[in-house]
């Protein structure tokens, strides 16, 4: 059975405002998608999360985003490709400073929010993200939705690609995520999230929003850190995976 990585979006605060329980989640996950200051996060938060991740042996990923602090990176934006590539590289570089200061390094890149969903289909924006990663560090793998333009183009450019699944997000029959604005887009029942996690890890399948079975072959499973009870839910997911014979380990 293929091992599964557990990743979570961390460092999503700004100044005195804190959204995620970074310290507790870092005791559960194997990879940390750290906000790089464009949708959330600031220098002090990035440094702190990198230090905590390094202490626990958790891999650090740069969670790059559109420049949208007010909208938490979830608003659609049109950014020229050259500008987006530079901003992706900028975010990776900023996080790398703090990762190296903590005795580790950035191990992968994952887009956030609106950018994540945009590069599933938008070739131009996906190419810009790939160009930004190549500019920053051509050895970094990219985490994204299976079958996305992003992973296709990243692979063609020689970057490593890591397919990702979401246990707490609803899927369409095409294997894409149901937009957050629609009813039922987020799965809130804890037991359902746990059961979906096991099905994704063991069988590579998930039940779509319409009830159809969808194949989602993933190496990493995302656990959202900004939902109520996120820490306890993450613990339950990891425990159930291990009880089901799934090996939990980082991909990087």
Short mmCIF file of C-alpha atoms in Angstrom, two decimals, residues 3-222:
data_model
loop_
_atom_site.label_atom_id
_atom_site.label_comp_id
_atom_site.label_asym_id
_atom_site.label_seq_id
_atom_site.Cartn_x
_atom_site.Cartn_y
_atom_site.Cartn_z
CA UNK A 3 2.13 5.59 2.09
CA UNK A 4 0.17 8.81 2.57
CA UNK A 5 1.44 12.23 3.58
CA UNK A 6 -0.71 14.46 5.79
CA UNK A 7 -0.41 18.16 5.03
CA UNK A 8 -2.06 21.20 6.58
CA UNK A 9 -2.13 24.93 5.84
CA UNK A 10 -0.25 26.62 8.69
CA UNK A 11 1.02 30.05 9.66
CA UNK A 12 -2.24 31.59 8.48
CA UNK A 13 -2.22 34.53 10.86
CA UNK A 14 -1.10 38.12 10.61
CA UNK A 15 0.36 40.20 13.42
CA UNK A 16 -1.65 39.55 16.60
CA UNK A 17 -4.37 37.68 14.69
CA UNK A 18 -3.96 33.89 14.69
CA UNK A 19 -6.10 31.46 12.72
CA UNK A 20 -4.45 28.04 12.98
CA UNK A 21 -3.16 26.08 15.99
CA UNK A 22 0.23 25.60 14.41
CA UNK A 23 1.99 24.00 17.35
CA UNK A 24 -0.64 21.30 17.91
CA UNK A 25 -1.15 20.55 14.22
CA UNK A 26 2.60 20.14 13.77
CA UNK A 27 2.43 17.23 16.20
CA UNK A 28 0.11 15.40 13.78
CA UNK A 29 0.93 16.30 10.16
CA UNK A 30 3.98 15.28 8.17
CA UNK A 31 4.08 18.32 5.88
CA UNK A 32 3.31 21.97 6.61
CA UNK A 33 2.07 24.34 3.90
CA UNK A 34 3.32 27.64 5.32
CA UNK A 35 1.64 30.89 4.27
CA UNK A 36 4.23 33.18 2.71
CA UNK A 37 2.70 36.58 3.39
CA UNK A 38 0.46 37.05 0.35
CA UNK A 39 -2.80 35.53 1.59
CA UNK A 40 -1.78 35.29 5.26
CA UNK A 41 1.34 35.12 7.37
CA UNK A 42 4.07 37.59 8.17
CA UNK A 43 7.81 37.41 8.80
CA UNK A 44 7.57 36.58 12.51
CA UNK A 45 4.89 33.93 11.92
CA UNK A 46 6.86 32.32 9.09
CA UNK A 47 9.95 32.16 11.26
CA UNK A 48 8.08 30.65 14.21
CA UNK A 49 6.33 27.97 12.16
CA UNK A 50 9.60 27.00 10.44
CA UNK A 51 11.29 26.61 13.82
CA UNK A 52 8.44 24.47 15.18
CA UNK A 53 8.36 22.33 12.03
CA UNK A 54 12.11 21.79 12.12
CA UNK A 55 11.95 20.71 15.78
CA UNK A 56 9.32 18.07 14.91
CA UNK A 57 10.84 16.87 11.66
CA UNK A 58 7.87 18.12 9.63
CA UNK A 59 8.59 19.03 5.99
CA UNK A 60 8.09 22.68 5.08
CA UNK A 61 6.22 23.70 1.94
CA UNK A 62 5.78 27.19 0.50
CA UNK A 63 2.08 27.92 0.14
CA UNK A 64 2.09 30.57 -2.57
CA UNK A 65 -0.91 32.72 -3.35
CA UNK A 66 -2.27 35.68 -5.22
CA UNK A 67 -1.49 38.94 -3.39
CA UNK A 68 -4.79 39.10 -1.50
CA UNK A 69 -4.52 39.52 2.27
CA UNK A 70 -8.00 41.05 2.57
CA UNK A 71 -9.64 38.16 0.74
CA UNK A 72 -7.46 35.41 2.25
CA UNK A 73 -6.31 34.52 -1.24
CA UNK A 74 -9.73 33.16 -2.15
CA UNK A 75 -10.81 35.88 -4.58
CA UNK A 76 -10.39 35.47 -8.33
CA UNK A 77 -7.64 37.72 -9.67
CA UNK A 78 -6.05 38.32 -13.06
CA UNK A 79 -2.30 38.68 -12.63
CA UNK A 80 0.00 38.98 -15.68
CA UNK A 81 2.07 35.78 -16.06
CA UNK A 82 5.44 37.47 -15.66
CA UNK A 83 4.30 39.22 -12.50
CA UNK A 84 2.80 36.03 -11.06
CA UNK A 85 5.97 34.03 -11.74
CA UNK A 86 8.05 36.68 -9.95
CA UNK A 87 5.66 36.75 -6.99
CA UNK A 88 5.71 32.94 -6.68
CA UNK A 89 9.53 32.97 -6.63
CA UNK A 90 9.49 35.86 -4.13
CA UNK A 91 7.28 33.94 -1.71
CA UNK A 92 9.38 30.78 -1.94
CA UNK A 93 12.55 32.78 -1.36
CA UNK A 94 11.14 34.53 1.68
CA UNK A 95 10.16 31.26 3.33
CA UNK A 96 13.48 29.64 2.45
CA UNK A 97 15.33 32.23 4.55
CA UNK A 98 13.44 31.20 7.68
CA UNK A 99 13.56 27.49 6.87
CA UNK A 100 17.35 27.59 6.54
CA UNK A 101 17.68 29.66 9.70
CA UNK A 102 15.80 26.85 11.48
CA UNK A 103 18.23 24.26 10.11
CA UNK A 104 16.04 22.88 7.35
CA UNK A 105 14.77 23.97 3.92
CA UNK A 106 11.67 24.44 1.82
CA UNK A 107 10.82 20.99 0.44
CA UNK A 108 7.91 21.67 -1.94
CA UNK A 109 5.46 24.26 -3.27
CA UNK A 110 1.67 24.33 -3.09
CA UNK A 111 -0.62 27.06 -4.45
CA UNK A 112 -3.37 28.35 -2.17
CA UNK A 113 -7.04 29.17 -2.59
CA UNK A 114 -8.07 30.89 -5.80
CA UNK A 115 -4.67 30.27 -7.36
CA UNK A 116 -4.89 26.54 -6.55
CA UNK A 117 -8.26 26.27 -8.27
CA UNK A 118 -7.27 28.50 -11.20
CA UNK A 119 -4.27 26.39 -12.19
CA UNK A 120 -6.40 23.25 -12.42
CA UNK A 121 -7.58 24.44 -15.86
CA UNK A 122 -5.83 27.73 -16.73
CA UNK A 123 -2.71 26.92 -18.74
CA UNK A 124 -1.28 30.45 -18.70
CA UNK A 125 -1.52 30.84 -14.93
CA UNK A 126 -0.22 27.29 -14.39
CA UNK A 127 2.79 28.03 -16.59
CA UNK A 128 3.45 31.16 -14.54
CA UNK A 129 3.45 29.18 -11.29
CA UNK A 130 5.83 26.62 -12.82
CA UNK A 131 8.09 29.42 -14.06
CA UNK A 132 8.14 30.90 -10.57
CA UNK A 133 9.13 27.59 -9.00
CA UNK A 134 11.88 27.09 -11.60
CA UNK A 135 13.14 30.60 -10.89
CA UNK A 136 13.32 29.93 -7.15
CA UNK A 137 14.53 26.32 -7.07
CA UNK A 138 14.16 23.77 -9.88
CA UNK A 139 14.51 20.88 -7.42
CA UNK A 140 11.22 21.61 -5.64
CA UNK A 141 8.23 19.33 -6.29
CA UNK A 142 4.77 20.84 -6.76
CA UNK A 143 1.69 19.71 -4.84
CA UNK A 144 -1.63 19.95 -6.66
CA UNK A 145 -4.87 18.38 -7.82
CA UNK A 146 -4.55 15.15 -9.84
CA UNK A 147 -5.07 15.77 -13.55
CA UNK A 148 -4.53 19.52 -13.21
CA UNK A 149 -2.76 21.72 -15.74
CA UNK A 150 -0.33 22.62 -12.99
CA UNK A 151 0.91 19.08 -12.44
CA UNK A 152 0.95 18.39 -16.19
CA UNK A 153 3.12 21.42 -16.95
CA UNK A 154 5.30 20.98 -13.87
CA UNK A 155 6.09 17.44 -14.96
CA UNK A 156 6.93 18.56 -18.49
CA UNK A 157 9.28 21.19 -17.03
CA UNK A 158 11.14 18.53 -15.05
CA UNK A 159 9.68 19.35 -11.64
CA UNK A 160 8.49 16.64 -9.28
CA UNK A 161 4.73 16.38 -8.99
CA UNK A 162 2.68 15.24 -6.00
CA UNK A 163 -1.07 14.58 -6.42
CA UNK A 164 -3.19 15.73 -3.49
CA UNK A 165 -6.64 14.86 -2.12
CA UNK A 166 -9.03 16.59 0.31
CA UNK A 167 -11.08 14.58 2.79
CA UNK A 168 -13.11 17.59 3.95
CA UNK A 169 -13.96 19.06 0.55
CA UNK A 170 -16.74 17.94 -1.78
CA UNK A 171 -15.77 16.69 -5.24
CA UNK A 172 -17.48 16.97 -8.59
CA UNK A 173 -17.84 13.90 -10.80
CA UNK A 174 -14.90 15.25 -12.83
CA UNK A 175 -12.59 15.05 -9.81
CA UNK A 176 -12.39 18.79 -9.16
CA UNK A 177 -13.38 20.55 -5.94
CA UNK A 178 -16.88 21.95 -5.53
CA UNK A 179 -16.53 25.77 -5.26
CA UNK A 180 -16.66 26.99 -1.66
CA UNK A 181 -19.68 29.18 -2.34
CA UNK A 182 -21.92 26.19 -3.03
CA UNK A 183 -23.85 24.30 -0.35
CA UNK A 184 -22.02 21.22 0.86
CA UNK A 185 -18.65 22.31 -0.55
CA UNK A 186 -17.03 21.64 2.82
CA UNK A 187 -17.61 18.31 4.59
CA UNK A 188 -18.22 19.15 8.25
CA UNK A 189 -19.14 15.79 9.81
CA UNK A 190 -15.96 14.54 11.55
CA UNK A 191 -16.72 10.83 11.07
CA UNK A 192 -17.38 11.40 7.37
CA UNK A 193 -14.02 13.16 7.03
CA UNK A 194 -12.27 10.26 8.76
CA UNK A 195 -13.99 7.66 6.58
CA UNK A 196 -13.22 9.61 3.40
CA UNK A 197 -9.58 9.88 4.47
CA UNK A 198 -9.27 6.11 4.78
CA UNK A 199 -11.03 5.52 1.44
CA UNK A 200 -8.75 7.98 -0.31
CA UNK A 201 -5.59 6.51 1.20
CA UNK A 202 -6.48 2.84 0.78
CA UNK A 203 -8.54 2.75 -2.39
CA UNK A 204 -7.93 6.08 -4.14
CA UNK A 205 -11.64 6.86 -4.30
CA UNK A 206 -14.06 9.43 -2.92
CA UNK A 207 -17.82 9.89 -3.20
CA UNK A 208 -18.69 12.97 -5.25
CA UNK A 209 -21.21 15.67 -4.35
CA UNK A 210 -23.76 13.86 -6.55
CA UNK A 211 -23.09 10.44 -5.00
CA UNK A 212 -20.88 9.00 -7.75
CA UNK A 213 -17.59 7.27 -7.00
CA UNK A 214 -14.59 9.24 -8.24
CA UNK A 215 -11.02 8.00 -8.60
CA UNK A 216 -8.57 10.31 -6.80
CA UNK A 217 -5.10 8.81 -6.66
CA UNK A 218 -3.12 10.93 -4.22
CA UNK A 219 0.18 10.79 -2.35
CA UNK A 220 -0.78 13.58 0.07
CA UNK A 221 -3.96 14.28 2.01
CA UNK A 222 -4.81 17.84 3.05
#
